[in-house]
mmCIF file of C-alpha atoms and ligand atoms in Angstrom:
data_model
loop_
_atom_site.group_PDB
_atom_site.id
_atom_site.type_symbol
_atom_site.label_atom_id
_atom_site.label_comp_id
_atom_site.label_asym_id
_atom_site.label_seq_id
_atom_site.Cartn_x
_atom_site.Cartn_y
_atom_site.Cartn_z
ATOM 1 C CA MET A 270 0.000 0.000 0.000
ATOM 2 C CA PHE A 271 1.323 3.394 -0.932
ATOM 3 C CA ARG A 272 1.347 5.826 1.963
ATOM 4 C CA TRP A 273 2.124 9.446 1.299
ATOM 5 C CA LEU A 274 4.340 10.886 4.008
ATOM 6 C CA PRO A 275 4.034 14.583 4.764
ATOM 7 C CA ARG A 276 7.089 16.709 4.280
ATOM 8 C CA GLN A 277 8.927 16.675 7.580
ATOM 9 C CA GLY A 278 11.807 18.620 9.005
ATOM 10 C CA ASP A 279 15.009 16.791 9.758
ATOM 11 C CA PRO A 280 15.206 16.408 13.564
ATOM 12 C CA ARG A 281 19.006 16.615 13.535
ATOM 13 C CA ALA A 282 18.946 19.887 11.604
ATOM 14 C CA ILE A 283 16.296 21.258 13.989
ATOM 15 C CA ALA A 284 18.299 20.246 17.047
ATOM 16 C CA ALA A 285 21.456 21.779 15.566
ATOM 17 C CA SER A 286 19.694 25.099 14.962
ATOM 18 C CA LEU A 287 18.576 25.169 18.614
ATOM 19 C CA GLU A 288 22.054 24.274 19.868
ATOM 20 C CA ARG A 289 23.454 27.236 17.961
ATOM 21 C CA ARG A 290 21.158 29.325 20.215
ATOM 22 C CA GLN A 291 22.711 27.861 23.378
ATOM 23 C CA VAL A 292 20.002 25.258 23.982
ATOM 24 C CA SER A 293 21.551 22.192 25.641
ATOM 25 C CA PRO A 294 21.932 19.200 23.273
ATOM 26 C CA PRO A 295 19.493 16.899 25.170
ATOM 27 C CA LEU A 296 16.829 19.616 25.299
ATOM 28 C CA ALA A 297 17.354 20.546 21.634
ATOM 29 C CA ALA A 298 16.979 16.887 20.665
ATOM 30 C CA ALA A 299 13.847 16.523 22.804
ATOM 31 C CA LEU A 300 12.140 19.534 21.222
ATOM 32 C CA ALA A 301 13.177 18.401 17.731
ATOM 33 C CA ARG A 302 11.638 14.988 18.451
ATOM 34 C CA PHE A 303 8.447 16.621 19.695
ATOM 35 C CA LEU A 304 8.097 18.866 16.640
ATOM 36 C CA THR A 305 8.737 16.086 14.137
ATOM 37 C CA GLN A 306 7.136 13.077 15.818
ATOM 38 C CA ALA A 307 4.273 14.195 18.070
ATOM 39 C CA PRO A 308 0.758 13.489 16.762
ATOM 40 C CA ASP A 309 -0.578 16.299 14.563
ATOM 41 C CA ARG A 310 -3.149 17.454 17.101
ATOM 42 C CA GLU A 311 -0.412 18.020 19.724
ATOM 43 C CA LEU A 312 1.218 20.614 17.478
ATOM 44 C CA VAL A 313 -1.578 23.052 16.682
ATOM 45 C CA HIS A 314 -2.180 25.863 19.174
ATOM 46 C CA PHE A 315 -0.536 23.674 21.765
ATOM 47 C CA ASN A 316 -0.460 24.550 25.438
ATOM 48 C CA PRO A 317 3.175 25.112 26.553
ATOM 49 C CA ARG A 318 2.332 23.262 29.781
ATOM 50 C CA ALA A 319 1.732 20.083 27.782
ATOM 51 C CA LEU A 320 5.253 20.380 26.367
ATOM 52 C CA ALA A 321 6.600 21.233 29.838
ATOM 53 C CA GLU A 322 5.086 18.019 31.139
ATOM 54 C CA GLN A 323 6.618 15.962 28.340
ATOM 55 C CA LEU A 324 10.074 17.497 28.733
ATOM 56 C CA GLY A 325 10.033 17.607 32.535
ATOM 57 C CA LEU A 326 10.684 21.364 32.561
ATOM 58 C CA ASP A 327 9.076 24.154 34.532
ATOM 59 C CA GLU A 328 6.818 26.609 32.723
ATOM 60 C CA ARG A 329 9.348 29.409 32.463
ATOM 61 C CA ALA A 330 12.110 27.179 31.097
ATOM 62 C CA THR A 331 9.648 25.783 28.554
ATOM 63 C CA LEU A 332 8.649 29.278 27.440
ATOM 64 C CA ARG A 333 12.339 30.201 27.061
ATOM 65 C CA LEU A 334 12.859 27.139 24.872
ATOM 66 C CA LEU A 335 9.790 27.960 22.780
ATOM 67 C CA LEU A 336 10.903 31.582 22.324
ATOM 68 C CA THR A 337 14.219 30.291 20.976
ATOM 69 C CA ALA A 338 12.292 27.992 18.626
ATOM 70 C CA LEU A 339 10.099 30.931 17.626
ATOM 71 C CA GLU A 340 13.141 33.013 16.781
ATOM 72 C CA GLU A 341 14.509 30.107 14.735
ATOM 73 C CA GLY A 342 11.235 29.920 12.785
ATOM 74 C CA LEU A 343 10.422 26.428 14.066
ATOM 75 C CA VAL A 344 7.155 27.397 15.764
ATOM 76 C CA THR A 345 4.641 30.224 15.619
ATOM 77 C CA LEU A 346 3.190 32.096 18.590
ATOM 78 C CA ASN A 347 -0.566 32.509 19.016
ATOM 79 C CA TRP A 348 -2.258 35.130 21.179
ATOM 80 C CA GLU A 349 -5.698 33.941 22.195
ATOM 81 C CA LEU A 350 -8.614 35.344 24.164
ATOM 82 C CA ARG A 351 -11.022 33.280 26.178
ATOM 83 C CA CYS A 352 -14.423 34.915 26.138
ATOM 84 C CA PRO A 353 -15.601 35.422 29.757
ATOM 85 C CA ALA A 354 -19.243 35.142 28.624
ATOM 86 C CA CYS A 355 -19.289 31.944 26.557
ATOM 87 C CA GLY A 356 -15.810 30.452 27.038
ATOM 88 C CA ALA A 357 -14.996 30.401 23.317
ATOM 89 C CA ILE A 358 -11.337 30.740 22.353
ATOM 90 C CA ASN A 359 -10.825 33.696 20.022
ATOM 91 C CA HIS A 360 -7.586 33.518 18.021
ATOM 92 C CA ARG A 361 -5.963 36.918 17.695
ATOM 93 C CA GLY A 362 -2.837 36.284 15.658
ATOM 94 C CA ALA A 363 0.895 36.140 16.195
ATOM 95 C CA SER A 364 1.605 39.493 17.808
ATOM 96 C CA LEU A 365 0.678 41.237 21.014
ATOM 97 C CA THR A 366 -0.104 44.298 18.893
ATOM 98 C CA ALA A 367 -3.327 42.454 17.877
ATOM 99 C CA LEU A 368 -4.762 42.824 21.405
ATOM 100 C CA HIS A 369 -6.945 45.718 22.429
ATOM 101 C CA ALA A 370 -8.438 47.068 25.652
ATOM 102 C CA SER A 371 -11.908 46.306 24.304
ATOM 103 C CA GLU A 372 -12.628 43.094 22.400
ATOM 104 C CA ALA A 373 -15.669 41.370 20.906
ATOM 105 C CA CYS A 374 -16.154 37.597 21.015
ATOM 106 C CA GLY A 375 -16.402 36.032 17.558
ATOM 107 C CA ALA A 376 -18.708 33.302 18.872
ATOM 108 C CA CYS A 377 -21.279 35.117 21.031
ATOM 109 C CA GLY A 378 -20.603 38.769 20.242
ATOM 110 C CA ALA A 379 -20.006 39.727 23.891
ATOM 111 C CA GLN A 380 -17.904 42.851 24.429
ATOM 112 C CA PHE A 381 -15.242 42.537 27.097
ATOM 113 C CA SER A 382 -12.030 44.086 28.402
ATOM 114 C CA PRO A 383 -9.586 41.174 28.360
ATOM 115 C CA GLN A 384 -7.439 40.705 31.461
ATOM 116 C CA LEU A 385 -3.879 39.821 30.545
ATOM 117 C CA ASP A 386 -3.625 37.176 33.264
ATOM 118 C CA ALA A 387 -7.149 35.763 33.013
ATOM 119 C CA GLU A 388 -8.553 35.979 29.482
ATOM 120 C CA VAL A 389 -5.357 36.310 27.453
ATOM 121 C CA ARG A 390 -3.364 33.147 26.856
ATOM 122 C CA VAL A 391 -0.540 32.024 24.616
ATOM 123 C CA THR A 392 -0.101 28.836 22.629
ATOM 124 C CA PHE A 393 2.370 27.744 19.984
ATOM 125 C CA SER A 394 2.057 25.803 16.719
ATOM 126 C CA VAL A 395 4.668 23.988 14.686
ATOM 127 C CA HIS A 396 5.702 26.161 11.731
ATOM 128 C CA GLU A 397 4.047 24.949 8.540
ATOM 129 C CA ARG A 398 7.322 24.947 6.627
ATOM 130 C CA LEU A 399 8.651 22.440 9.160
ATOM 131 C CA ARG A 400 5.723 20.104 9.063
ATOM 132 C CA ALA A 401 2.547 20.036 6.988
ATOM 133 C CA LEU A 402 -0.377 18.980 9.154
ATOM 134 C CA GLY A 403 -3.617 17.343 8.112
ATOM 135 C CA ARG A 404 -6.910 19.150 8.545
ATOM 136 C CA SER A 405 -7.811 16.933 11.511
ATOM 137 C CA ALA A 406 -4.849 18.418 13.403
ATOM 138 C CA ASP A 407 -7.022 21.309 14.562
ATOM 139 C CA ASP A 408 -8.753 19.570 17.469
ATOM 140 C CA PRO A 409 -10.290 22.095 19.909
ATOM 141 C CA ALA A 410 -11.860 19.359 22.074
ATOM 142 C CA HIS A 411 -8.475 17.734 22.614
ATOM 143 C CA ARG A 412 -6.953 21.109 23.523
ATOM 144 C CA ALA A 413 -9.807 21.923 25.901
ATOM 145 C CA ALA A 414 -9.242 18.630 27.744
ATOM 146 C CA LEU A 415 -5.520 19.381 28.113
ATOM 147 C CA ASP A 416 -6.265 22.941 29.303
ATOM 148 C CA ALA A 417 -8.687 21.616 31.894
ATOM 149 C CA ARG A 418 -6.051 19.238 33.249
ATOM 150 C CA LEU A 419 -2.968 21.487 33.087
ATOM 151 C CA GLY A 420 -4.275 25.058 33.190
ATOM 152 C CA VAL A 421 -3.110 27.555 30.586
ATOM 153 C CA VAL A 422 -0.152 29.915 30.158
ATOM 154 C CA SER A 423 -1.353 33.487 30.492
ATOM 155 C CA GLY A 424 -0.177 36.347 28.336
ATOM 156 C CA HIS A 425 1.172 37.941 31.505
ATOM 157 C CA ALA A 426 3.491 34.956 32.102
ATOM 158 C CA LEU A 427 5.063 35.512 28.683
ATOM 159 C CA LEU A 428 5.408 39.264 29.208
ATOM 160 C CA LEU A 429 7.327 38.601 32.429
ATOM 161 C CA LEU A 430 10.093 36.779 30.558
ATOM 162 C CA PRO A 431 13.138 39.004 29.903
ATOM 163 C CA GLU A 432 13.794 37.012 26.704
ATOM 164 C CA PHE A 433 10.410 37.984 25.299
ATOM 165 C CA ARG A 434 11.258 41.660 25.560
ATOM 166 C CA ARG A 435 14.806 41.085 24.303
ATOM 167 C CA LEU A 436 14.028 38.825 21.328
ATOM 168 C CA PHE A 437 10.698 40.313 20.238
ATOM 169 C CA PRO A 438 10.784 44.044 21.023
ATOM 170 C CA GLN A 439 8.305 44.653 18.203
ATOM 171 C CA GLN A 440 5.679 42.639 20.149
ATOM 172 C CA ARG A 441 4.172 45.232 22.402
ATOM 173 C CA LEU A 442 0.889 46.930 23.091
ATOM 174 C CA LEU A 443 0.227 49.864 20.828
ATOM 175 C CA PRO A 444 1.029 53.214 22.501
ATOM 176 C CA ASP A 445 -2.596 54.046 23.280
ATOM 177 C CA GLU A 446 -3.543 50.513 24.369
ATOM 178 C CA SER A 447 -3.548 49.018 27.845
ATOM 179 C CA LEU A 448 -4.630 45.668 29.240
ATOM 180 C CA GLN A 449 -5.992 45.042 32.712
ATOM 181 C CA ILE A 450 -4.321 42.530 34.982
ATOM 182 C CA SER A 451 -6.442 41.066 37.770
ATOM 183 C CA ARG A 452 -3.429 40.460 40.002
ATOM 184 C CA VAL A 453 0.163 41.651 39.766
ATOM 185 C CA ALA A 454 2.720 41.765 42.572
ATOM 186 C CA ILE A 455 4.914 44.858 42.425
ATOM 187 C CA LEU A 456 8.260 45.074 44.199
ATOM 188 C CA PHE A 457 10.238 48.259 44.729
ATOM 189 C CA THR A 458 13.705 48.569 46.181
ATOM 190 C CA ASP A 459 15.888 51.486 47.123
ATOM 191 C CA LEU A 460 19.429 51.706 48.301
ATOM 192 C CA ALA A 461 19.880 53.349 51.691
ATOM 193 C CA GLY A 462 23.138 55.052 52.432
ATOM 194 C CA SER A 463 24.300 55.330 48.848
ATOM 195 C CA THR A 464 25.094 59.013 49.405
ATOM 196 C CA ALA A 465 27.702 58.037 52.002
ATOM 197 C CA LEU A 466 29.013 55.369 49.675
ATOM 198 C CA TYR A 467 29.468 57.852 46.814
ATOM 199 C CA ALA A 468 31.128 60.341 49.205
ATOM 200 C CA GLN A 469 33.560 57.848 50.704
ATOM 201 C CA ARG A 470 34.463 55.695 47.722
ATOM 202 C CA GLY A 471 34.234 58.307 44.994
ATOM 203 C CA ASP A 472 31.757 58.240 42.154
ATOM 204 C CA PRO A 473 33.338 55.612 39.861
ATOM 205 C CA ARG A 474 33.916 53.049 42.637
ATOM 206 C CA ALA A 475 30.483 53.674 44.178
ATOM 207 C CA TYR A 476 28.821 53.449 40.777
ATOM 208 C CA HIS A 477 30.600 50.155 40.185
ATOM 209 C CA LEU A 478 29.135 48.792 43.447
ATOM 210 C CA VAL A 479 25.675 50.085 42.590
ATOM 211 C CA ARG A 480 25.959 48.359 39.212
ATOM 212 C CA LEU A 481 26.931 45.088 40.912
ATOM 213 C CA HIS A 482 23.877 45.426 43.138
ATOM 214 C CA PHE A 483 21.653 45.989 40.067
ATOM 215 C CA ASP A 484 23.094 42.820 38.488
ATOM 216 C CA GLU A 485 22.113 40.853 41.594
ATOM 217 C CA LEU A 486 18.584 42.293 41.608
ATOM 218 C CA PHE A 487 18.060 41.537 37.904
ATOM 219 C CA ARG A 488 19.325 37.976 38.414
ATOM 220 C CA VAL A 489 17.084 37.364 41.430
ATOM 221 C CA ALA A 490 13.947 38.839 39.810
ATOM 222 C CA ASP A 491 14.411 36.501 36.846
ATOM 223 C CA GLU A 492 15.139 33.454 39.013
ATOM 224 C CA GLN A 493 11.961 34.058 41.013
ATOM 225 C CA GLY A 494 9.743 34.279 37.919
ATOM 226 C CA GLY A 495 9.528 38.063 37.640
ATOM 227 C CA LEU A 496 10.746 40.855 35.434
ATOM 228 C CA MET A 497 12.752 43.943 36.260
ATOM 229 C CA ILE A 498 10.651 46.739 34.799
ATOM 230 C CA LYS A 499 12.952 49.683 35.339
ATOM 231 C CA THR A 500 15.615 51.301 37.437
ATOM 232 C CA ILE A 501 14.978 54.760 38.868
ATOM 233 C CA GLY A 502 18.221 56.232 40.199
ATOM 234 C CA ASP A 503 19.411 53.639 42.744
ATOM 235 C CA ALA A 504 15.916 52.130 42.965
ATOM 236 C CA VAL A 505 14.215 49.410 40.928
ATOM 237 C CA MET A 506 10.703 48.278 40.145
ATOM 238 C CA ALA A 507 9.956 44.622 39.380
ATOM 239 C CA ALA A 508 6.742 42.728 38.612
ATOM 240 C CA PHE A 509 5.670 39.176 39.466
ATOM 241 C CA GLN A 510 2.587 37.045 38.926
ATOM 242 C CA THR A 511 2.174 36.185 42.604
ATOM 243 C CA PRO A 512 3.028 37.803 45.963
ATOM 244 C CA GLY A 513 4.819 34.577 46.915
ATOM 245 C CA GLU A 514 7.269 35.038 44.040
ATOM 246 C CA ALA A 515 7.755 38.705 44.912
ATOM 247 C CA MET A 516 8.417 37.936 48.585
ATOM 248 C CA ARG A 517 10.897 35.164 47.763
ATOM 249 C CA ALA A 518 12.601 37.624 45.425
ATOM 250 C CA ALA A 519 12.683 40.272 48.187
ATOM 251 C CA GLN A 520 14.304 37.774 50.542
ATOM 252 C CA ALA A 521 16.885 36.679 47.955
ATOM 253 C CA MET A 522 17.662 40.289 46.985
ATOM 254 C CA LEU A 523 18.352 41.256 50.598
ATOM 255 C CA GLN A 524 20.593 38.224 51.030
ATOM 256 C CA ALA A 525 22.399 38.910 47.755
ATOM 257 C CA VAL A 526 23.162 42.509 48.749
ATOM 258 C CA ALA A 527 24.383 41.354 52.187
ATOM 259 C CA ALA A 528 26.720 38.932 50.396
ATOM 260 C CA LEU A 529 27.894 41.767 48.146
ATOM 261 C CA ASN A 530 28.812 43.806 51.234
ATOM 262 C CA GLN A 531 30.881 40.903 52.490
ATOM 263 C CA ARG A 532 32.656 40.322 49.189
ATOM 264 C CA GLY A 533 33.395 44.044 48.827
ATOM 265 C CA GLN A 534 34.401 44.279 52.503
ATOM 266 C CA LEU A 535 32.094 47.252 52.885
ATOM 267 C CA GLN A 536 31.752 48.373 56.481
ATOM 268 C CA GLY A 537 29.789 50.909 58.469
ATOM 269 C CA GLU A 538 28.372 53.751 56.413
ATOM 270 C CA GLU A 539 29.746 52.304 53.183
ATOM 271 C CA ARG A 540 27.574 49.225 53.401
ATOM 272 C CA LEU A 541 24.883 48.833 50.775
ATOM 273 C CA MET A 542 21.585 48.633 52.631
ATOM 274 C CA LEU A 543 18.607 47.542 50.597
ATOM 275 C CA LYS A 544 15.068 48.660 51.414
ATOM 276 C CA VAL A 545 12.325 46.583 49.796
ATOM 277 C CA GLY A 546 8.533 46.890 49.548
ATOM 278 C CA VAL A 547 5.910 44.565 48.049
ATOM 279 C CA HIS A 548 2.232 45.074 47.316
ATOM 280 C CA VAL A 549 -0.229 43.075 45.204
ATOM 281 C CA GLY A 550 -3.460 43.999 43.428
ATOM 282 C CA PRO A 551 -4.999 44.712 40.049
ATOM 283 C CA GLY A 552 -2.980 46.738 37.562
ATOM 284 C CA LEU A 553 -2.739 48.037 34.056
ATOM 285 C CA SER A 554 -0.182 46.670 31.595
ATOM 286 C CA VAL A 555 1.061 49.260 29.104
ATOM 287 C CA THR A 556 3.985 49.923 26.815
ATOM 288 C CA LEU A 557 5.904 53.072 27.657
ATOM 289 C CA ASN A 558 8.913 54.220 25.613
ATOM 290 C CA GLY A 559 8.835 50.841 23.887
ATOM 291 C CA GLN A 560 9.109 48.943 27.191
ATOM 292 C CA PRO A 561 6.510 47.056 29.227
ATOM 293 C CA ASP A 562 5.342 48.977 32.274
ATOM 294 C CA TYR A 563 2.560 48.917 34.860
ATOM 295 C CA PHE A 564 0.263 51.634 36.045
ATOM 296 C CA GLY A 565 -2.407 52.042 38.681
ATOM 297 C CA THR A 566 -3.065 52.228 42.407
ATOM 298 C CA THR A 567 -1.234 48.974 43.116
ATOM 299 C CA VAL A 568 1.990 50.416 41.692
ATOM 300 C CA ASN A 569 1.613 53.694 43.620
ATOM 301 C CA LEU A 570 0.881 51.858 46.857
ATOM 302 C CA ALA A 571 3.817 49.492 46.377
ATOM 303 C CA ALA A 572 6.143 52.500 46.113
ATOM 304 C CA ARG A 573 4.707 53.942 49.355
ATOM 305 C CA VAL A 574 4.943 50.620 51.167
ATOM 306 C CA GLN A 575 8.614 50.424 50.148
ATOM 307 C CA ARG A 576 9.271 53.686 52.016
ATOM 308 C CA ARG A 577 8.331 51.937 55.295
ATOM 309 C CA SER A 578 11.281 49.584 54.896
ATOM 310 C CA GLN A 579 14.140 50.420 57.240
ATOM 311 C CA GLY A 580 16.958 48.454 55.627
ATOM 312 C CA GLY A 581 17.681 44.739 55.467
ATOM 313 C CA ASP A 582 13.934 44.145 55.642
ATOM 314 C CA VAL A 583 10.951 43.928 53.337
ATOM 315 C CA ALA A 584 7.834 45.992 54.042
ATOM 316 C CA PHE A 585 4.604 44.570 52.671
ATOM 317 C CA SER A 586 0.874 45.140 52.739
ATOM 318 C CA GLN A 587 -2.017 43.225 54.286
ATOM 319 C CA GLU A 588 -2.941 41.974 50.788
ATOM 320 C CA VAL A 589 0.490 40.347 50.511
ATOM 321 C CA PHE A 590 0.278 38.940 54.047
ATOM 322 C CA ASN A 591 -3.131 37.386 53.255
ATOM 323 C CA ASP A 592 -1.638 35.164 50.536
ATOM 324 C CA PRO A 593 -1.306 31.519 51.687
ATOM 325 C CA GLU A 594 2.051 31.088 49.941
ATOM 326 C CA VAL A 595 3.401 34.162 51.738
ATOM 327 C CA ARG A 596 2.071 32.857 55.087
ATOM 328 C CA ALA A 597 3.976 29.638 54.504
ATOM 329 C CA LEU A 598 7.154 31.545 53.618
ATOM 330 C CA LEU A 599 6.872 33.662 56.780
ATOM 331 C CA ARG A 600 6.317 30.767 59.158
ATOM 332 C CA GLY A 601 8.803 31.251 62.004
ATOM 333 C CA ALA A 602 10.150 34.478 60.456
ATOM 334 C CA ASP A 603 10.961 37.668 62.337
ATOM 335 C CA THR A 604 8.054 39.980 61.411
ATOM 336 C CA GLU A 605 6.454 43.009 62.993
ATOM 337 C CA GLN A 606 3.545 45.234 62.027
ATOM 338 C CA GLU A 607 2.541 48.863 62.311
ATOM 339 C CA GLN A 608 -0.351 51.133 61.370
ATOM 340 C CA ALA A 609 1.069 53.628 58.902
ATOM 341 C CA ALA A 610 -0.373 56.717 57.258
ATOM 342 C CA LEU A 611 0.469 56.493 53.555
ATOM 343 C CA LYS A 612 0.368 59.557 51.342
ATOM 344 C CA GLY A 613 -2.882 59.710 49.374
ATOM 345 C CA ILE A 614 -4.643 57.053 51.486
ATOM 346 C CA ALA A 615 -7.325 58.340 53.865
ATOM 347 C CA GLU A 616 -7.161 55.581 56.515
ATOM 348 C CA PRO A 617 -3.986 54.304 58.182
ATOM 349 C CA VAL A 618 -2.813 51.070 56.563
ATOM 350 C CA ARG A 619 -1.351 48.029 58.251
ATOM 351 C CA ILE A 620 2.198 47.450 57.094
ATOM 352 C CA TYR A 621 4.222 44.344 57.915
ATOM 353 C CA ARG A 622 8.008 44.210 58.046
ATOM 354 C CA TRP A 623 10.142 41.110 57.734
ATOM 355 C CA GLN A 624 13.739 41.499 58.862
ATOM 356 C CA VAL A 625 15.614 39.232 56.463
ATOM 357 C CA VAL A 626 19.216 40.262 57.136
ATOM 358 C CA GLY A 627 20.456 41.826 60.359
ATOM 359 C CA PRO A 628 20.326 45.598 60.746
ATOM 360 C CA GLN A 629 23.687 47.362 60.612
HETATM 361 ZN ZN1 ZN B 717 -18.244 34.586 23.659
#
């Protein structure tokens, strides 16, 4: 019997192209196998979590791998909206620029403002030049079953990957567009005592130390699943999906700066002393000066909470404290609380402080 085989990519060539992008050989081979050998229906608008499960990777590592494959032209990216009224998946194309603050469902006609972390999701498909798929490959019921079991990858998760911004700077919300986020954890830091450091060490040496501290903060934010949004003088702003991630990042940042003090043998007034604040709530995702940014009350409050930090500690709000993951992290930790009057807030607010590294 004659059986026509679809044109298929060569797995070795695919793996080699990924290795040239610093993907480890076993991982490159695994993705090449998946793209060339998985059943057709696994490769159309596929949920990255399904691939993560197959490869034994976490979600963020899987997204990094898929972004490399996207850059190599092995897969395509799909932005999708789940209608909050009828549940239909609305495909919106390959670029974030296709998303708008107000959307209409193609199935039921409902108008809605998509939330980046709730209604917006990302999937990938094998590139058609790599593998021609039969018409039966498009199997929404199969995908829905996988989504129900694994959950989906939100658009916000992808936006919080530094590689997404670096590799695909053209994928951004249009200047006058914004998307709501139901829950974003915002972390601010500031460096106490940097004036003394600049005075005592001189500008170039002090700047060098401040740069080293930025490197640590960028590294930690990424490791904990977040994204450094910007630096403001000696301060930074970072965003995370959950308060648990933000609090673990705060802890690791404080420890990293303490270690930097030790390595640099900085003593007394020269010591770098990090002040950190975390708050969580709804926000607005925008693109400002070509970069992702966040706006809204949650961001403003996070900045004010940060000012209650005294150094070596993280100040955080009741909303952060209420999170079960944060409660677990704080079990047995050295915390205190105060009622604080924050600028622009009528009632005093309860602020918690967690002393992570010893005061000076
Ligand atoms: Zn609908």
